[in-house]
Coordinates of C-alpha atoms and ligand atoms in Angstrom, one line a residue:
M44 CA -164.5 11.6 35.9
E45 CA -164.1 12.6 39.5
K46 CA -162.3 9.7 41.0
K47 CA -158.8 9.2 39.5
Y48 CA -158.6 5.7 38.0
D49 CA -155.3 4.1 37.1
T50 CA -155.4 4.2 33.4
I51 CA -153.5 2.7 30.4
L52 CA -153.8 4.7 27.2
V53 CA -153.9 2.8 23.9
L54 CA -152.6 4.7 20.9
D55 CA -154.6 3.7 17.9
F56 CA -152.6 2.9 14.8
G57 CA -155.6 1.5 13.0
G58 CA -155.3 -2.2 13.9
Q59 CA -158.4 -4.4 13.9
Y60 CA -157.6 -5.4 17.5
C61 CA -156.9 -1.9 18.9
H62 CA -160.1 -1.7 21.0
L63 CA -159.7 -5.3 22.1
I64 CA -156.5 -4.2 23.9
G65 CA -158.6 -1.5 25.7
R66 CA -161.2 -4.1 26.7
R67 CA -158.6 -6.6 27.9
I68 CA -157.2 -3.9 30.2
R69 CA -160.7 -3.0 31.5
E70 CA -161.3 -6.7 32.2
N71 CA -158.5 -6.5 34.7
G72 CA -160.2 -3.7 36.6
V73 CA -158.0 -1.0 35.1
Y74 CA -159.5 1.8 33.1
S75 CA -158.4 2.2 29.5
E76 CA -159.0 4.8 26.8
I77 CA -158.2 4.7 23.1
V78 CA -156.4 7.8 21.9
P79 CA -155.2 8.9 18.4
H80 CA -151.7 7.6 17.5
D81 CA -150.4 11.1 17.1
I82 CA -151.3 12.3 20.6
K83 CA -148.8 14.8 21.8
I84 CA -146.9 14.6 25.1
E85 CA -148.6 17.8 26.3
E86 CA -152.0 16.2 25.7
I87 CA -151.1 13.2 27.7
K88 CA -149.9 15.4 30.5
S89 CA -153.3 17.3 30.5
L90 CA -155.2 14.0 30.6
E91 CA -153.4 13.3 33.9
K92 CA -155.7 15.9 35.5
K93 CA -158.6 13.4 35.2
C94 CA -156.8 10.0 35.3
A95 CA -153.7 8.5 36.7
I96 CA -151.8 7.4 33.6
K97 CA -149.8 4.3 34.3
G98 CA -148.6 3.2 30.8
L99 CA -149.1 3.4 27.1
I100 CA -149.8 0.7 24.6
L101 CA -149.1 1.3 20.9
S102 CA -151.5 -0.8 18.9
G103 CA -151.0 -2.7 15.6
G104 CA -152.1 -1.3 12.3
P105 CA -152.3 -2.3 8.6
S106 CA -149.6 0.1 7.4
S107 CA -145.9 -0.5 6.9
V108 CA -143.7 2.0 8.9
Y109 CA -142.2 2.9 5.5
D110 CA -145.4 3.8 3.8
N111 CA -145.6 7.5 2.8
N112 CA -148.6 8.2 4.9
A113 CA -147.8 5.7 7.6
P114 CA -149.3 6.8 11.0
K115 CA -146.6 8.5 13.1
M116 CA -146.2 9.1 16.8
D117 CA -144.8 11.8 19.0
S118 CA -141.3 10.4 19.4
R119 CA -140.8 12.4 22.6
L120 CA -143.1 9.8 24.3
L121 CA -140.2 7.4 24.3
T122 CA -138.2 9.7 26.5
I123 CA -140.7 10.1 29.3
D124 CA -140.8 7.8 32.3
L125 CA -144.0 5.9 31.4
P126 CA -143.9 2.2 30.6
I127 CA -144.6 1.6 26.9
L128 CA -145.7 -1.6 25.1
G129 CA -145.6 -1.7 21.3
L130 CA -147.6 -4.5 19.6
C131 CA -146.9 -5.5 16.0
Y132 CA -146.9 -2.1 14.2
G133 CA -146.3 -0.6 17.6
L134 CA -143.1 -2.6 18.0
Q135 CA -142.0 -1.6 14.5
I136 CA -142.5 2.1 15.1
I137 CA -140.5 2.0 18.3
A138 CA -137.7 0.2 16.4
Q139 CA -137.8 2.7 13.6
I140 CA -137.7 5.8 15.9
T141 CA -134.8 4.3 17.9
Q142 CA -132.6 3.4 14.9
G143 CA -133.5 -0.2 14.5
K144 CA -134.1 -1.7 11.1
V145 CA -137.6 -2.8 9.9
K146 CA -138.0 -4.6 6.5
P147 CA -140.6 -6.6 4.7
A148 CA -140.3 -10.1 6.2
N149 CA -138.9 -13.0 4.0
R150 CA -142.0 -14.8 4.9
K151 CA -145.1 -13.1 6.1
E152 CA -146.7 -14.6 9.2
Y153 CA -150.5 -14.8 9.6
G154 CA -152.0 -17.0 12.2
T155 CA -150.6 -19.2 14.9
A156 CA -146.9 -19.3 15.4
F157 CA -144.5 -20.6 18.1
V158 CA -142.0 -18.2 19.5
S159 CA -138.9 -19.2 21.4
I160 CA -138.6 -17.1 24.6
D161 CA -135.0 -16.1 25.1
K162 CA -135.5 -14.1 28.3
N163 CA -138.7 -14.4 30.4
I164 CA -138.5 -11.1 32.2
G165 CA -141.0 -8.2 32.6
I166 CA -143.9 -8.7 30.3
L167 CA -142.8 -12.3 29.6
K168 CA -142.3 -13.2 33.3
G169 CA -143.4 -16.7 34.2
L170 CA -143.7 -17.9 30.5
G171 CA -142.3 -21.1 29.1
K172 CA -139.5 -21.7 26.5
K173 CA -142.0 -21.9 23.7
E174 CA -145.2 -20.0 23.5
K175 CA -148.1 -20.3 21.1
V176 CA -148.9 -16.8 19.8
W177 CA -151.1 -15.1 17.1
M178 CA -149.0 -13.3 14.4
S179 CA -150.3 -11.1 11.6
H180 CA -147.5 -9.1 10.0
G181 CA -145.7 -8.3 6.8
D182 CA -142.8 -6.3 8.2
T183 CA -140.2 -7.5 10.7
V184 CA -137.5 -5.9 12.8
Y185 CA -134.2 -7.2 11.5
D186 CA -131.7 -5.0 13.4
L187 CA -132.3 -4.3 17.1
P188 CA -132.0 -0.6 18.0
P189 CA -129.1 0.3 20.3
N190 CA -129.8 -0.1 24.0
Y191 CA -132.4 -2.8 23.3
E192 CA -132.2 -6.6 23.9
I193 CA -134.1 -9.5 22.3
L194 CA -136.6 -11.3 24.5
A195 CA -138.0 -13.7 21.9
H196 CA -137.6 -14.9 18.3
T197 CA -139.2 -17.2 15.7
K198 CA -137.6 -18.9 12.6
N199 CA -138.8 -16.0 10.4
C200 CA -138.7 -13.2 12.9
P201 CA -135.3 -12.6 14.6
V202 CA -136.7 -9.9 16.9
A203 CA -140.2 -11.2 18.0
A204 CA -140.0 -9.4 21.3
F205 CA -137.6 -6.8 22.7
K206 CA -137.0 -4.5 25.7
H207 CA -135.0 -1.4 26.3
R208 CA -132.1 -2.3 28.5
K209 CA -132.9 0.3 31.2
K210 CA -136.4 1.7 30.6
P211 CA -139.7 -0.2 30.8
I212 CA -140.2 -0.1 27.0
Y213 CA -141.3 -3.4 25.5
G214 CA -142.3 -4.6 22.0
L215 CA -144.1 -7.7 20.9
Q216 CA -144.4 -8.7 17.3
W217 CA -147.5 -10.9 18.2
H218 CA -150.9 -10.0 19.5
P219 CA -151.4 -10.9 23.2
E220 CA -154.9 -9.3 23.1
V221 CA -156.2 -12.1 20.7
I222 CA -157.4 -15.3 22.4
H223 CA -155.3 -17.4 20.0
T224 CA -152.2 -16.3 21.9
K225 CA -152.4 -18.9 24.6
N226 CA -150.9 -16.9 27.4
G227 CA -151.8 -13.5 26.1
E228 CA -153.8 -12.7 29.2
K229 CA -150.8 -13.4 31.3
M230 CA -148.6 -11.2 29.1
L231 CA -151.0 -8.3 29.4
K232 CA -151.4 -8.8 33.1
N233 CA -147.6 -8.7 33.5
F234 CA -147.6 -5.4 31.6
I235 CA -150.6 -3.9 33.6
F236 CA -149.5 -5.0 37.1
E237 CA -145.8 -5.9 37.0
V238 CA -144.5 -3.3 34.6
C239 CA -147.0 -0.4 35.0
K240 CA -147.8 -1.2 38.7
S241 CA -151.5 -0.3 38.2
E242 CA -154.2 -0.8 40.8
P243 CA -157.4 -2.4 39.7
N244 CA -159.7 0.4 40.9
W245 CA -162.2 0.6 38.0
K246 CA -165.5 -1.3 37.5
M247 CA -168.2 -1.7 34.8
E248 CA -170.8 0.2 36.9
D249 CA -168.6 3.3 36.5
I250 CA -169.2 3.3 32.8
I251 CA -173.0 3.2 33.2
E252 CA -173.1 6.5 35.0
K253 CA -170.8 8.0 32.4
M254 CA -173.0 6.9 29.5
V255 CA -176.3 8.1 31.2
E256 CA -174.8 11.4 31.9
E257 CA -173.5 11.8 28.4
I258 CA -177.0 11.2 26.9
K259 CA -178.5 13.7 29.4
V260 CA -176.0 16.4 28.6
A261 CA -176.2 15.9 24.9
V262 CA -180.1 15.9 24.6
G263 CA -180.7 18.6 27.2
E264 CA -184.3 19.8 27.1
E265 CA -185.1 18.3 23.7
N266 CA -186.5 14.9 22.6
A267 CA -184.8 11.9 21.2
I268 CA -185.8 8.7 19.5
I269 CA -184.0 5.4 19.7
G270 CA -183.8 2.5 17.1
L271 CA -184.8 -0.6 19.0
S272 CA -184.4 -4.0 17.3
G273 CA -185.0 -6.1 20.4
G274 CA -181.4 -7.3 20.3
I275 CA -179.1 -6.9 23.3
D276 CA -177.3 -3.8 22.0
S277 CA -180.3 -1.6 21.2
S278 CA -182.1 -2.9 24.3
V279 CA -179.3 -1.8 26.5
A280 CA -179.0 1.5 24.7
T281 CA -182.8 1.9 25.2
A282 CA -182.6 1.1 28.9
L283 CA -179.7 3.7 29.3
A284 CA -181.5 6.3 27.3
A285 CA -184.8 5.7 29.1
R286 CA -182.9 6.3 32.4
A287 CA -181.4 9.5 31.1
L288 CA -184.5 10.9 29.3
E289 CA -187.6 9.2 30.6
D290 CA -190.6 10.6 28.7
K291 CA -188.5 12.6 26.3
L292 CA -187.6 9.3 24.6
T293 CA -189.5 7.4 21.9
A294 CA -188.3 3.9 21.1
V295 CA -189.0 2.9 17.5
F296 CA -189.1 -0.8 16.5
V297 CA -188.8 -1.1 12.7
D298 CA -190.3 -4.3 11.4
T299 CA -188.2 -4.7 8.2
G300 CA -189.7 -8.1 7.3
F301 CA -186.3 -9.6 7.6
M302 CA -186.5 -10.6 11.3
R303 CA -186.5 -14.1 12.5
E304 CA -189.7 -16.0 12.9
G305 CA -191.6 -14.9 16.0
E306 CA -189.2 -12.0 16.7
P307 CA -191.5 -8.9 16.0
E308 CA -194.1 -10.4 18.4
Q309 CA -191.5 -11.0 21.1
V310 CA -190.1 -7.4 20.8
R311 CA -193.6 -6.0 21.1
K312 CA -194.3 -8.0 24.2
T313 CA -191.1 -7.1 25.9
F314 CA -191.0 -3.4 25.2
Q315 CA -194.6 -2.3 25.3
K316 CA -194.2 -2.1 29.0
L317 CA -191.5 0.6 28.7
K318 CA -191.9 3.9 30.5
S319 CA -190.8 5.9 27.5
T320 CA -193.0 5.8 24.4
F321 CA -192.8 2.6 22.2
V322 CA -193.9 2.6 18.6
V323 CA -193.7 0.0 15.8
A324 CA -193.0 1.0 12.2
E325 CA -194.5 -1.5 9.8
A326 CA -191.9 -1.2 7.0
Q327 CA -191.9 -4.6 5.4
D328 CA -193.1 -3.5 2.0
R329 CA -190.8 -0.5 1.6
F330 CA -187.7 -2.5 2.6
M331 CA -188.5 -5.4 0.1
K332 CA -189.3 -2.9 -2.6
R333 CA -186.0 -1.2 -2.4
L334 CA -183.9 -4.4 -2.0
Q335 CA -185.4 -6.9 -4.3
K336 CA -183.1 -6.3 -7.3
I337 CA -179.9 -5.8 -5.3
I338 CA -177.2 -8.4 -5.4
D339 CA -174.1 -6.6 -4.0
P340 CA -173.9 -7.0 -0.2
E341 CA -172.4 -3.6 0.4
K342 CA -175.3 -2.0 -1.6
K343 CA -177.8 -4.0 0.4
R344 CA -176.3 -2.7 3.6
K345 CA -176.2 0.9 2.5
I346 CA -179.9 0.8 1.3
I347 CA -180.9 -0.8 4.6
G348 CA -179.0 1.8 6.6
E349 CA -180.6 4.6 4.6
E350 CA -184.1 3.2 4.9
F351 CA -183.8 2.8 8.6
I352 CA -182.9 6.4 8.9
R353 CA -185.8 7.5 6.7
V354 CA -188.2 5.6 8.9
F355 CA -186.6 7.1 12.0
E356 CA -186.9 10.6 10.5
E357 CA -190.6 10.1 9.9
K358 CA -191.2 8.9 13.5
A359 CA -189.0 11.7 14.9
T360 CA -191.1 14.4 13.2
K361 CA -194.1 12.9 14.9
S362 CA -192.5 12.9 18.3
N363 CA -190.7 16.2 17.8
A364 CA -187.3 14.5 18.3
S365 CA -184.0 16.0 17.1
F366 CA -181.6 13.4 18.4
L367 CA -181.3 9.7 17.2
I368 CA -179.8 7.2 19.6
Q369 CA -178.4 4.0 18.3
G370 CA -177.0 0.8 19.9
T371 CA -173.9 0.7 17.8
I372 CA -171.1 -1.2 19.5
Y373 CA -167.4 -1.2 18.9
P374 CA -167.0 -4.1 16.4
D375 CA -169.8 -2.5 14.2
R376 CA -167.5 0.5 13.9
I377 CA -164.2 -1.1 13.4
E378 CA -165.4 -3.5 10.6
S379 CA -167.0 -0.5 8.9
G380 CA -163.6 1.1 8.7
F381 CA -164.3 4.2 10.8
G382 CA -160.8 4.8 12.0
K383 CA -158.7 6.8 9.6
N384 CA -156.0 4.1 9.5
S385 CA -158.2 1.0 9.4
N386 CA -159.4 -1.0 6.4
K387 CA -163.1 -1.5 5.7
I388 CA -164.4 -5.0 6.0
K389 CA -168.1 -4.6 5.7
S390 CA -170.5 -1.7 6.2
H391 CA -172.5 -2.4 9.3
H392 CA -175.9 -1.0 8.5
N393 CA -175.9 1.4 11.5
V394 CA -172.4 2.9 10.8
A395 CA -171.1 3.0 7.2
G396 CA -174.6 2.2 6.0
L397 CA -175.9 5.6 7.1
P398 CA -176.9 8.2 4.4
S399 CA -174.8 11.3 4.2
K400 CA -177.8 13.6 4.7
M401 CA -179.9 13.1 7.8
E402 CA -182.5 15.3 9.5
F403 CA -181.0 14.8 13.0
K404 CA -179.0 17.2 15.0
R405 CA -176.8 14.4 16.2
I406 CA -176.6 10.7 16.4
L407 CA -175.6 9.4 19.9
E408 CA -174.0 6.0 20.3
P409 CA -173.5 5.4 24.0
L410 CA -172.2 1.9 23.6
R411 CA -169.7 2.8 20.8
D412 CA -166.6 1.7 22.7
L413 CA -168.0 -1.6 24.1
Y414 CA -167.8 -5.2 23.0
K415 CA -170.8 -7.5 23.0
D416 CA -170.0 -9.3 26.2
E417 CA -169.3 -6.0 28.0
V418 CA -172.8 -4.9 26.8
R419 CA -174.1 -8.1 28.3
K420 CA -172.5 -7.2 31.6
V421 CA -174.1 -3.8 31.5
A422 CA -177.5 -5.4 30.7
K423 CA -177.1 -7.6 33.8
I424 CA -176.3 -4.6 36.0
L425 CA -179.3 -2.8 34.6
G426 CA -181.5 -5.8 35.4
L427 CA -182.7 -6.6 31.9
P428 CA -184.4 -10.0 31.4
K429 CA -182.2 -13.1 31.1
E430 CA -183.6 -14.2 27.7
L431 CA -182.5 -10.9 26.3
I432 CA -179.0 -11.0 27.8
T433 CA -178.2 -14.5 26.6
R434 CA -179.8 -14.1 23.1
Q435 CA -177.5 -14.7 20.2
P436 CA -176.5 -11.6 18.2
F437 CA -178.5 -10.8 15.1
P438 CA -177.4 -8.3 12.5
G439 CA -179.5 -5.2 12.0
P440 CA -180.0 -6.0 8.3
G441 CA -181.4 -9.3 9.4
L442 CA -182.1 -12.1 7.0
A443 CA -181.5 -9.7 4.1
V444 CA -177.8 -10.4 4.5
R445 CA -178.3 -14.1 4.9
I446 CA -180.1 -14.6 1.6
I447 CA -177.3 -14.4 -0.9
G448 CA -178.1 -12.4 -4.0
K449 CA -181.6 -11.1 -4.9
L450 CA -184.3 -11.1 -2.3
N451 CA -187.9 -12.1 -2.6
K452 CA -190.7 -13.2 -0.3
E453 CA -190.4 -16.9 -1.1
K454 CA -186.7 -17.0 -0.2
N455 CA -187.3 -15.0 3.0
D456 CA -190.0 -17.5 4.1
I457 CA -187.8 -20.5 3.3
L458 CA -184.9 -19.0 5.3
K459 CA -187.1 -18.2 8.3
K460 CA -188.2 -21.8 8.4
A461 CA -184.6 -23.2 8.1
D462 CA -183.3 -20.7 10.7
K463 CA -186.0 -21.8 13.1
I464 CA -185.0 -25.4 12.7
V465 CA -181.4 -24.6 13.4
R466 CA -182.3 -22.6 16.5
V467 CA -184.7 -25.3 17.9
E468 CA -182.2 -28.2 17.3
I469 CA -179.2 -26.3 18.8
E470 CA -181.3 -25.3 21.8
K471 CA -182.6 -28.8 22.2
A472 CA -179.0 -30.0 22.3
K473 CA -178.3 -27.4 24.9
L474 CA -175.5 -25.9 22.8
E475 CA -176.8 -22.3 22.7
N476 CA -174.6 -21.1 25.6
K477 CA -171.4 -22.5 24.0
L478 CA -172.1 -20.8 20.7
W479 CA -171.7 -17.2 19.7
Q480 CA -174.1 -17.6 16.8
Y481 CA -175.9 -20.4 15.0
F482 CA -178.0 -19.8 11.9
A483 CA -178.9 -20.7 8.3
V484 CA -177.9 -19.0 5.1
L485 CA -179.9 -19.3 1.9
T486 CA -177.2 -19.5 -0.8
D487 CA -177.9 -18.6 -4.4
T488 CA -176.8 -22.0 -5.6
K489 CA -179.3 -24.7 -6.6
A490 CA -178.6 -28.4 -6.5
T491 CA -180.2 -31.6 -7.7
G492 CA -181.7 -34.0 -5.2
V493 CA -184.2 -36.9 -4.9
K494 CA -187.3 -36.5 -2.9
G495 CA -189.8 -39.4 -2.8
D496 CA -188.2 -41.1 -5.8
A497 CA -188.5 -38.1 -8.0
R498 CA -185.9 -35.6 -9.1
A499 CA -185.9 -32.4 -7.1
Y500 CA -184.0 -29.2 -7.9
G501 CA -183.8 -26.7 -5.1
Y502 CA -181.9 -24.4 -2.9
V503 CA -178.6 -25.1 -1.0
V504 CA -178.8 -24.0 2.6
A505 CA -175.6 -23.4 4.6
I506 CA -175.5 -23.8 8.4
R507 CA -173.1 -21.5 10.2
A508 CA -172.3 -22.0 13.9
V509 CA -169.4 -20.2 15.5
E510 CA -167.7 -19.8 18.8
S511 CA -166.3 -16.4 19.7
R512 CA -165.7 -14.1 22.6
E513 CA -166.3 -10.8 20.8
A514 CA -166.9 -11.4 17.1
M515 CA -163.5 -10.0 16.0
T516 CA -162.3 -13.5 15.6
A517 CA -164.4 -16.7 15.6
S518 CA -164.0 -20.4 15.1
F519 CA -166.5 -22.7 13.4
A520 CA -168.1 -24.9 16.0
K521 CA -167.3 -28.6 16.0
I522 CA -170.9 -29.6 16.3
S523 CA -171.4 -33.4 16.4
Y524 CA -172.5 -35.1 13.2
S525 CA -175.6 -36.4 14.9
I526 CA -176.9 -32.9 15.6
L527 CA -175.9 -31.7 12.1
E528 CA -177.7 -34.8 10.7
K529 CA -180.8 -34.0 12.6
I530 CA -180.8 -30.4 11.3
S531 CA -180.1 -31.4 7.7
T532 CA -182.8 -34.1 7.8
R533 CA -185.4 -31.8 9.3
I534 CA -184.6 -29.0 6.8
T535 CA -184.8 -31.2 3.7
N536 CA -187.9 -33.0 4.9
E537 CA -189.8 -30.0 6.1
I538 CA -188.9 -27.4 3.5
P539 CA -189.7 -28.8 0.0
Q540 CA -187.7 -26.0 -1.8
I541 CA -184.4 -27.1 -0.2
T542 CA -182.5 -30.1 -1.6
R543 CA -179.1 -29.8 0.1
V544 CA -177.6 -28.6 3.4
V545 CA -173.9 -27.8 3.9
Y546 CA -171.9 -26.9 7.0
D547 CA -169.6 -23.9 6.9
I548 CA -166.2 -24.9 8.3
T549 CA -164.4 -21.5 7.9
H550 CA -162.9 -19.6 10.8
K551 CA -163.0 -15.7 11.1
P552 CA -160.5 -14.7 9.7
P553 CA -160.4 -15.4 6.9
A554 CA -164.2 -15.5 6.6
T555 CA -166.5 -13.2 8.4
I556 CA -169.3 -14.6 10.5
E557 CA -172.2 -13.4 8.3
W558 CA -172.0 -14.5 4.6
E559 CA -172.6 -11.0 3.2
Ligands
XMP103 P1 -169.1 -10.3 10.7 O1 -170.1 -10.9 9.7 O2 -168.6 -9.0 10.3 O3 -170.0 -10.0 12.0 O4 -168.0 -11.2 11.1 C1 -169.6 -9.7 13.3 C2 -170.8 -9.6 14.2 O5 -171.6 -8.5 13.8 C3 -172.9 -8.9 13.4 N1 -173.2 -8.0 12.2 C4 -174.0 -6.9 12.3 N2 -174.6 -6.3 13.3 N3 -175.4 -4.6 11.9 C5 -175.3 -5.2 13.1 O6 -176.0 -4.7 14.0 C6 -174.7 -5.1 10.8 O7 -174.8 -4.6 9.7 C7 -174.0 -6.3 11.0 N4 -173.3 -7.1 10.2 C8 -172.8 -8.1 11.0 C9 -172.8 -10.3 13.1 O8 -174.0 -11.0 13.2 C10 -171.7 -10.8 14.1 O9 -172.3 -11.1 15.3

């Protein structure tokens, strides 16, 4: 990095929302990098050669500060002159180091809470007396460390926000980075601009050059292949890789048989024009063969991840490629539990689903630190077609993780039809731009119905439609009954094997977006 960007470092204590903090900072035109929680003061000083560090944020994390192997930090960081903001676990570790008292809370708080603001200064500047915030914690600070003052409290949490009396060190028990904290953006802006005095001198274009350069340097004179599903992530990764490698790149589209109706044809049409080589691997039979007896979702994902790699290896041998490039984005990695302090939620096929032995020198993931909507911004800058940029996300394992339990061709065909009806009706109602995802799930439950005066016994299909900004949290969409009625009527009329349609009204958390 030649130009020195104003930068805020985020120390990663393993929280689900750690990268979200980084991204919220970048949204404000200030560069942000995620660094390990135990980064030493000397390492921070050496980073200053390439960026102008303006402040540190200590992320949340699933541990208790009193756990034996709780992630620690270099306590000397609290003595330097940089502004520091501790969030959740970050606040608790500041309290612990500075002789405050952290204990398990009398009542754990998960979800929305209302905090009373006692002093609206610094990070809380301009906020009201009561603020709606997102809490997710088991421990609480009970005794304030010496030299600190309380800025906010709740009924169950006497120290919900604090500040050092003299230094710009702040702690919040809640998560301002999550959209459920109503004025979270304002709080972060206060930290970035009021407290850290950063200048917004970074933009998305800067990251494109960095990613293209990274691919060029890594691959050198050799060849690479890229897994292209036709979704936004792998399409953007392909565009970047093609820019970096040109004819040294082969893009491989694996037709697993679990794509949506019409999808393989569309991918072929879009990418056959590519300057780099484009090949299609017809892999429907081998995927079905390996998956048909599997019930456990994690096993399904592992098998799919492995099978993808085997197909890629075969294609790589043909094109003499020693590198594999993937369109993995940040949420794929966090949910797969890649951080040493984070919990695994599900194995995204292209991360934790990868086999331990692979015949590639290295896997490159240029989009690994980005969120979906950042990828969309990159796509726009790269000039990719609009249909591709606005397309709803689709998981790599495809319909295989939307058919609950054992897979077979009949179920796959039924789901493809139901999914198409959902898509068509949502798009007819012009809701597609408001929704993050909308799809059907074929459950493993059967239910009785009446069709044409006769008893019917068939599958239960669930409709899932969610609103989200980055898939880390999501709300079920409050779609009107008349649209749901249209979808339900069409599905039960047009697909004889389905007798019942239900609507999933669960947010994420506690549910995930996909059912498996
Ligand atoms: P969940 O179900 O974890 O999904 O709330 C979050 C987002 O990720 C997508 N998803 C995947 N994408 N490989 C992918 O490329 C996967 O294995 C995978 N699993 C889930 C999901 O559709 C949603 O947008």
